[in-house]
mmCIF file of C-alpha atoms in Angstrom:
data_model
loop_
_atom_site.group_PDB
_atom_site.id
_atom_site.type_symbol
_atom_site.label_atom_id
_atom_site.label_comp_id
_atom_site.label_asym_id
_atom_site.label_seq_id
_atom_site.Cartn_x
_atom_site.Cartn_y
_atom_site.Cartn_z
ATOM 1 C CA GLU A 1 50.301 58.280 27.817
ATOM 2 C CA ALA A 2 48.230 61.288 28.972
ATOM 3 C CA GLN A 3 49.265 64.297 26.975
ATOM 4 C CA VAL A 4 48.395 67.503 25.141
ATOM 5 C CA THR A 5 49.727 67.671 21.638
ATOM 6 C CA GLN A 6 50.152 70.719 19.420
ATOM 7 C CA ASN A 7 50.923 70.997 15.702
ATOM 8 C CA PRO A 8 52.913 72.399 14.166
ATOM 9 C CA ARG A 9 55.677 72.943 16.682
ATOM 10 C CA TYR A 10 57.333 75.617 14.563
ATOM 11 C CA LEU A 11 55.788 77.793 11.894
ATOM 12 C CA ILE A 12 57.076 80.723 9.840
ATOM 13 C CA THR A 13 54.443 82.451 7.759
ATOM 14 C CA VAL A 14 53.693 85.768 6.095
ATOM 15 C CA THR A 15 51.287 88.527 7.043
ATOM 16 C CA GLY A 16 47.697 87.807 6.091
ATOM 17 C CA LYS A 17 47.996 84.106 5.325
ATOM 18 C CA LYS A 18 45.413 82.209 7.344
ATOM 19 C CA LEU A 19 46.738 79.510 9.622
ATOM 20 C CA THR A 20 45.532 77.014 12.201
ATOM 21 C CA VAL A 21 47.393 75.621 15.145
ATOM 22 C CA THR A 22 45.889 72.367 16.336
ATOM 23 C CA CYS A 23 45.612 71.189 19.932
ATOM 24 C CA SER A 24 44.495 67.770 21.057
ATOM 25 C CA GLN A 25 44.244 66.064 24.422
ATOM 26 C CA ASN A 26 43.611 62.410 25.229
ATOM 27 C CA MET A 27 42.480 62.788 28.827
ATOM 28 C CA ASN A 28 38.765 63.497 28.229
ATOM 29 C CA HIS A 29 39.211 66.903 29.763
ATOM 30 C CA GLU A 30 36.369 69.348 29.646
ATOM 31 C CA TYR A 31 38.382 72.528 29.915
ATOM 32 C CA MET A 32 40.895 73.666 27.267
ATOM 33 C CA SER A 33 42.607 77.006 26.719
ATOM 34 C CA TRP A 34 45.216 78.827 24.689
ATOM 35 C CA TYR A 35 48.031 81.043 26.024
ATOM 36 C CA ARG A 36 50.653 83.084 24.307
ATOM 37 C CA GLN A 37 54.025 83.835 25.889
ATOM 38 C CA ASP A 38 56.075 86.912 25.098
ATOM 39 C CA PRO A 39 59.310 88.143 26.641
ATOM 40 C CA GLY A 40 58.612 90.506 29.523
ATOM 41 C CA LEU A 41 54.865 89.836 29.404
ATOM 42 C CA GLY A 42 54.672 86.271 30.632
ATOM 43 C CA LEU A 43 51.869 83.913 29.661
ATOM 44 C CA ARG A 44 48.544 85.466 28.767
ATOM 45 C CA GLN A 45 45.340 83.639 28.072
ATOM 46 C CA ILE A 46 43.814 84.050 24.597
ATOM 47 C CA TYR A 47 40.648 81.938 24.676
ATOM 48 C CA TYR A 48 39.251 79.125 26.753
ATOM 49 C CA SER A 49 36.565 76.484 26.399
ATOM 50 C CA MET A 50 34.523 74.979 29.211
ATOM 51 C CA ASN A 51 33.209 72.163 27.041
ATOM 52 C CA VAL A 52 32.093 71.324 23.505
ATOM 53 C CA GLU A 53 30.606 74.346 21.737
ATOM 54 C CA VAL A 54 31.323 76.560 24.747
ATOM 55 C CA THR A 55 34.146 79.095 24.270
ATOM 56 C CA ASP A 56 34.984 82.456 25.749
ATOM 57 C CA LYS A 57 37.566 85.219 25.448
ATOM 58 C CA GLY A 58 40.589 85.377 27.664
ATOM 59 C CA ASP A 59 42.784 88.412 28.237
ATOM 60 C CA VAL A 60 44.121 88.889 24.695
ATOM 61 C CA PRO A 61 41.590 87.495 22.142
ATOM 62 C CA GLU A 62 41.996 90.071 19.388
ATOM 63 C CA GLY A 63 43.084 88.535 16.071
ATOM 64 C CA TYR A 64 42.289 84.959 17.108
ATOM 65 C CA LYS A 65 39.412 82.531 16.692
ATOM 66 C CA VAL A 66 38.783 79.164 18.246
ATOM 67 C CA SER A 67 36.276 76.352 17.920
ATOM 68 C CA ARG A 68 35.378 73.335 20.077
ATOM 69 C CA LYS A 69 33.453 70.872 17.956
ATOM 70 C CA GLU A 70 34.908 67.824 19.681
ATOM 71 C CA LYS A 71 35.921 67.404 23.266
ATOM 72 C CA ARG A 72 39.506 66.430 22.487
ATOM 73 C CA ASN A 73 40.358 69.197 19.982
ATOM 74 C CA PHE A 74 40.668 72.981 20.406
ATOM 75 C CA PRO A 75 42.245 74.584 17.312
ATOM 76 C CA LEU A 76 43.532 78.177 17.343
ATOM 77 C CA ILE A 77 42.834 80.076 14.130
ATOM 78 C CA LEU A 78 44.592 83.182 12.932
ATOM 79 C CA GLU A 79 42.496 84.493 10.045
ATOM 80 C CA SER A 80 44.944 87.214 9.038
ATOM 81 C CA PRO A 81 48.154 86.903 11.013
ATOM 82 C CA SER A 82 50.212 89.992 11.711
ATOM 83 C CA PRO A 83 53.807 90.396 12.968
ATOM 84 C CA ASN A 84 52.579 91.254 16.498
ATOM 85 C CA GLN A 85 51.242 87.689 16.719
ATOM 86 C CA THR A 86 54.752 86.325 16.568
ATOM 87 C CA SER A 87 54.923 84.442 19.828
ATOM 88 C CA LEU A 88 55.175 81.145 21.614
ATOM 89 C CA TYR A 89 51.744 79.519 21.945
ATOM 90 C CA PHE A 90 50.649 76.944 24.491
ATOM 91 C CA CYS A 91 47.509 74.908 24.669
ATOM 92 C CA ALA A 92 46.384 73.626 28.081
ATOM 93 C CA SER A 93 43.668 71.355 29.383
ATOM 94 C CA SER A 94 42.230 70.317 32.727
ATOM 95 C CA LEU A 95 39.517 68.003 33.910
ATOM 96 C CA GLU A 96 37.245 71.011 34.529
ATOM 97 C CA GLY A 97 37.614 74.778 34.554
ATOM 98 C CA GLY A 98 38.528 74.996 38.195
ATOM 99 C CA ALA A 99 40.642 71.905 38.406
ATOM 100 C CA HIS A 100 43.828 72.269 40.330
ATOM 101 C CA GLU A 101 46.152 70.834 37.747
ATOM 102 C CA GLN A 102 46.371 72.114 34.196
ATOM 103 C CA TYR A 103 48.327 70.172 31.567
ATOM 104 C CA PHE A 104 50.221 72.093 28.944
ATOM 105 C CA GLY A 105 51.232 71.170 25.483
ATOM 106 C CA PRO A 106 54.847 71.502 24.201
ATOM 107 C CA GLY A 107 54.299 74.823 22.513
ATOM 108 C CA THR A 108 54.147 76.234 19.039
ATOM 109 C CA ARG A 109 56.630 78.864 18.008
ATOM 110 C CA LEU A 110 55.034 81.141 15.445
ATOM 111 C CA THR A 111 56.854 83.756 13.393
ATOM 112 C CA VAL A 112 54.862 86.111 11.220
ATOM 113 C CA THR A 113 56.944 88.152 8.731
ATOM 114 C CA ASP B 1 43.237 86.949 41.980
ATOM 115 C CA ALA B 2 45.858 88.114 44.487
ATOM 116 C CA LYS B 3 49.170 89.425 43.194
ATOM 117 C CA THR B 4 52.356 87.481 43.946
ATOM 118 C CA THR B 5 55.955 88.667 44.378
ATOM 119 C CA GLN B 6 58.924 86.382 43.726
ATOM 120 C CA PRO B 7 62.676 87.022 43.514
ATOM 121 C CA PRO B 8 63.742 87.191 39.859
ATOM 122 C CA SER B 9 66.523 84.649 40.213
ATOM 123 C CA MET B 10 68.124 82.159 42.631
ATOM 124 C CA ASP B 11 71.002 79.708 42.584
ATOM 125 C CA CYS B 12 71.234 76.343 44.225
ATOM 126 C CA ALA B 13 73.968 73.696 44.367
ATOM 127 C CA GLU B 14 73.066 70.305 43.041
ATOM 128 C CA GLY B 15 71.956 67.946 45.818
ATOM 129 C CA ARG B 16 71.013 70.771 48.175
ATOM 130 C CA ALA B 17 67.511 71.901 48.975
ATOM 131 C CA ALA B 18 66.121 74.738 46.871
ATOM 132 C CA ASN B 19 63.803 77.058 48.780
ATOM 133 C CA LEU B 20 61.813 79.392 46.571
ATOM 134 C CA PRO B 21 59.839 82.135 48.373
ATOM 135 C CA CYS B 22 56.640 83.823 47.280
ATOM 136 C CA ASN B 23 54.789 86.714 48.844
ATOM 137 C CA HIS B 24 51.018 86.966 48.428
ATOM 138 C CA SER B 25 50.012 89.411 51.146
ATOM 139 C CA THR B 26 46.590 90.211 49.599
ATOM 140 C CA ILE B 27 45.495 86.574 49.349
ATOM 141 C CA SER B 28 41.880 85.970 50.306
ATOM 142 C CA GLY B 29 40.439 83.076 52.215
ATOM 143 C CA ASN B 30 39.245 81.092 49.225
ATOM 144 C CA GLU B 31 42.414 81.441 47.133
ATOM 145 C CA TYR B 32 44.820 78.570 46.629
ATOM 146 C CA VAL B 33 48.570 78.825 46.124
ATOM 147 C CA TYR B 34 49.829 77.027 43.040
ATOM 148 C CA TRP B 35 53.336 76.392 41.810
ATOM 149 C CA TYR B 36 54.211 75.642 38.215
ATOM 150 C CA ARG B 37 57.580 75.495 36.516
ATOM 151 C CA GLN B 38 58.716 75.978 32.934
ATOM 152 C CA ILE B 39 61.923 74.327 31.767
ATOM 153 C CA HIS B 40 63.476 76.402 28.981
ATOM 154 C CA SER B 41 60.654 77.053 26.536
ATOM 155 C CA GLN B 42 58.689 73.885 27.228
ATOM 156 C CA GLY B 43 55.044 73.948 28.416
ATOM 157 C CA PRO B 44 54.560 74.844 32.070
ATOM 158 C CA GLN B 45 54.351 71.917 34.442
ATOM 159 C CA TYR B 46 52.196 71.730 37.523
ATOM 160 C CA ILE B 47 54.133 71.064 40.720
ATOM 161 C CA ILE B 48 51.920 71.423 43.769
ATOM 162 C CA HIS B 49 49.129 73.460 45.326
ATOM 163 C CA GLY B 50 47.827 74.239 48.785
ATOM 164 C CA LEU B 51 45.227 76.216 50.696
ATOM 165 C CA LYS B 52 46.216 76.416 54.363
ATOM 166 C CA ASN B 53 48.166 73.342 55.265
ATOM 167 C CA ASN B 54 51.622 72.356 54.191
ATOM 168 C CA GLU B 55 51.640 69.932 51.320
ATOM 169 C CA THR B 56 54.123 67.399 49.976
ATOM 170 C CA ASN B 57 54.184 65.269 46.869
ATOM 171 C CA GLU B 58 56.802 63.395 44.914
ATOM 172 C CA MET B 59 58.206 66.561 43.366
ATOM 173 C CA ALA B 60 58.217 69.133 46.154
ATOM 174 C CA SER B 61 56.936 70.479 49.451
ATOM 175 C CA LEU B 62 54.856 73.619 49.886
ATOM 176 C CA ILE B 63 55.037 75.522 53.151
ATOM 177 C CA ILE B 64 52.369 78.188 53.702
ATOM 178 C CA THR B 65 52.689 80.603 56.633
ATOM 179 C CA GLU B 66 49.913 80.641 59.172
ATOM 180 C CA ASP B 67 48.676 84.054 58.011
ATOM 181 C CA ARG B 68 48.871 82.728 54.405
ATOM 182 C CA LYS B 69 50.631 85.872 53.234
ATOM 183 C CA SER B 70 53.662 83.993 51.996
ATOM 184 C CA SER B 71 54.761 80.533 50.987
ATOM 185 C CA THR B 72 57.905 78.584 50.150
ATOM 186 C CA LEU B 73 58.352 75.852 47.553
ATOM 187 C CA ILE B 74 61.005 73.370 48.608
ATOM 188 C CA LEU B 75 62.769 71.067 46.190
ATOM 189 C CA PRO B 76 64.491 68.782 48.690
ATOM 190 C CA HIS B 77 67.404 67.549 46.578
ATOM 191 C CA ALA B 78 67.768 69.804 43.571
ATOM 192 C CA THR B 79 69.198 68.318 40.377
ATOM 193 C CA LEU B 80 70.435 69.976 37.182
ATOM 194 C CA ARG B 81 67.091 69.091 35.575
ATOM 195 C CA ASP B 82 65.350 71.339 38.103
ATOM 196 C CA THR B 83 66.830 74.382 36.402
ATOM 197 C CA ALA B 84 63.705 76.259 35.299
ATOM 198 C CA VAL B 85 61.506 79.263 35.882
ATOM 199 C CA TYR B 86 59.193 78.669 38.829
ATOM 200 C CA TYR B 87 55.846 80.465 39.024
ATOM 201 C CA CYS B 88 53.875 81.072 42.162
ATOM 202 C CA ILE B 89 50.185 81.636 41.323
ATOM 203 C CA VAL B 90 47.270 82.514 43.580
ATOM 204 C CA ARG B 91 43.853 81.643 42.298
ATOM 205 C CA VAL B 92 40.364 80.922 43.412
ATOM 206 C CA TYR B 93 39.595 77.264 42.782
ATOM 207 C CA SER B 94 36.770 78.097 40.446
ATOM 208 C CA GLY B 95 38.836 80.510 38.427
ATOM 209 C CA TYR B 96 39.913 79.598 34.949
ATOM 210 C CA ALA B 97 43.038 81.427 33.745
ATOM 211 C CA LEU B 98 46.344 80.959 35.454
ATOM 212 C CA ASN B 99 47.967 84.361 35.900
ATOM 213 C CA PHE B 100 51.633 83.670 35.446
ATOM 214 C CA GLY B 101 53.892 86.506 36.574
ATOM 215 C CA LYS B 102 57.582 86.737 35.929
ATOM 216 C CA GLY B 103 58.496 83.898 38.247
ATOM 217 C CA THR B 104 61.864 82.976 39.730
ATOM 218 C CA SER B 105 64.605 81.675 37.456
ATOM 219 C CA LEU B 106 66.295 78.858 39.409
ATOM 220 C CA LEU B 107 69.775 77.785 38.316
ATOM 221 C CA VAL B 108 71.018 74.523 39.794
ATOM 222 C CA THR B 109 74.777 74.290 39.516
ATOM 223 C CA PRO B 110 77.054 71.207 39.735
#
């Protein structure tokens, strides 16, 4: 089944404790991205990747890192999480950057205390 | 990307057609109209897209006015599972980020 998976689905952590949210797709997509969703602000793009070893900032990249060492994986790294990074995170992928259809993962709900 | 305007909420009776409007008066010639939906807090789901012509797929129909300044997403026979937030997005094909606005919260009632 074609899908985007994220782990963990739920995470509660404390300020400053490094964490990684994994994202994997099995569709051989070139383009992958991360969004965060906050009440009243909608979905905002954090980082995106056009292909392996090619990443770029989205609208709200501060406090996040990403890497794209393999085509299927695009982990989101929070080196020193803060409470303002409490949010619902979605990973998405598409065949290419401009492809009409983007596939979204199920989401990761992160709480930073 | 052009800005879109959608009503914040709509109701629809189960089995009836749900018609969701979207205004995009500043759309440019190379921008597509996309519709996604998000059921509760799940990941957004692609529904349909169009440029000039009306489009139909297994999920919905998209009607775009001749001047392209507005469009309507039609769910022909709404079910309770269609209750979701529906997002109208305008984007150049070669663009990358999807700019989700506030969308329309559709409630399908029995």
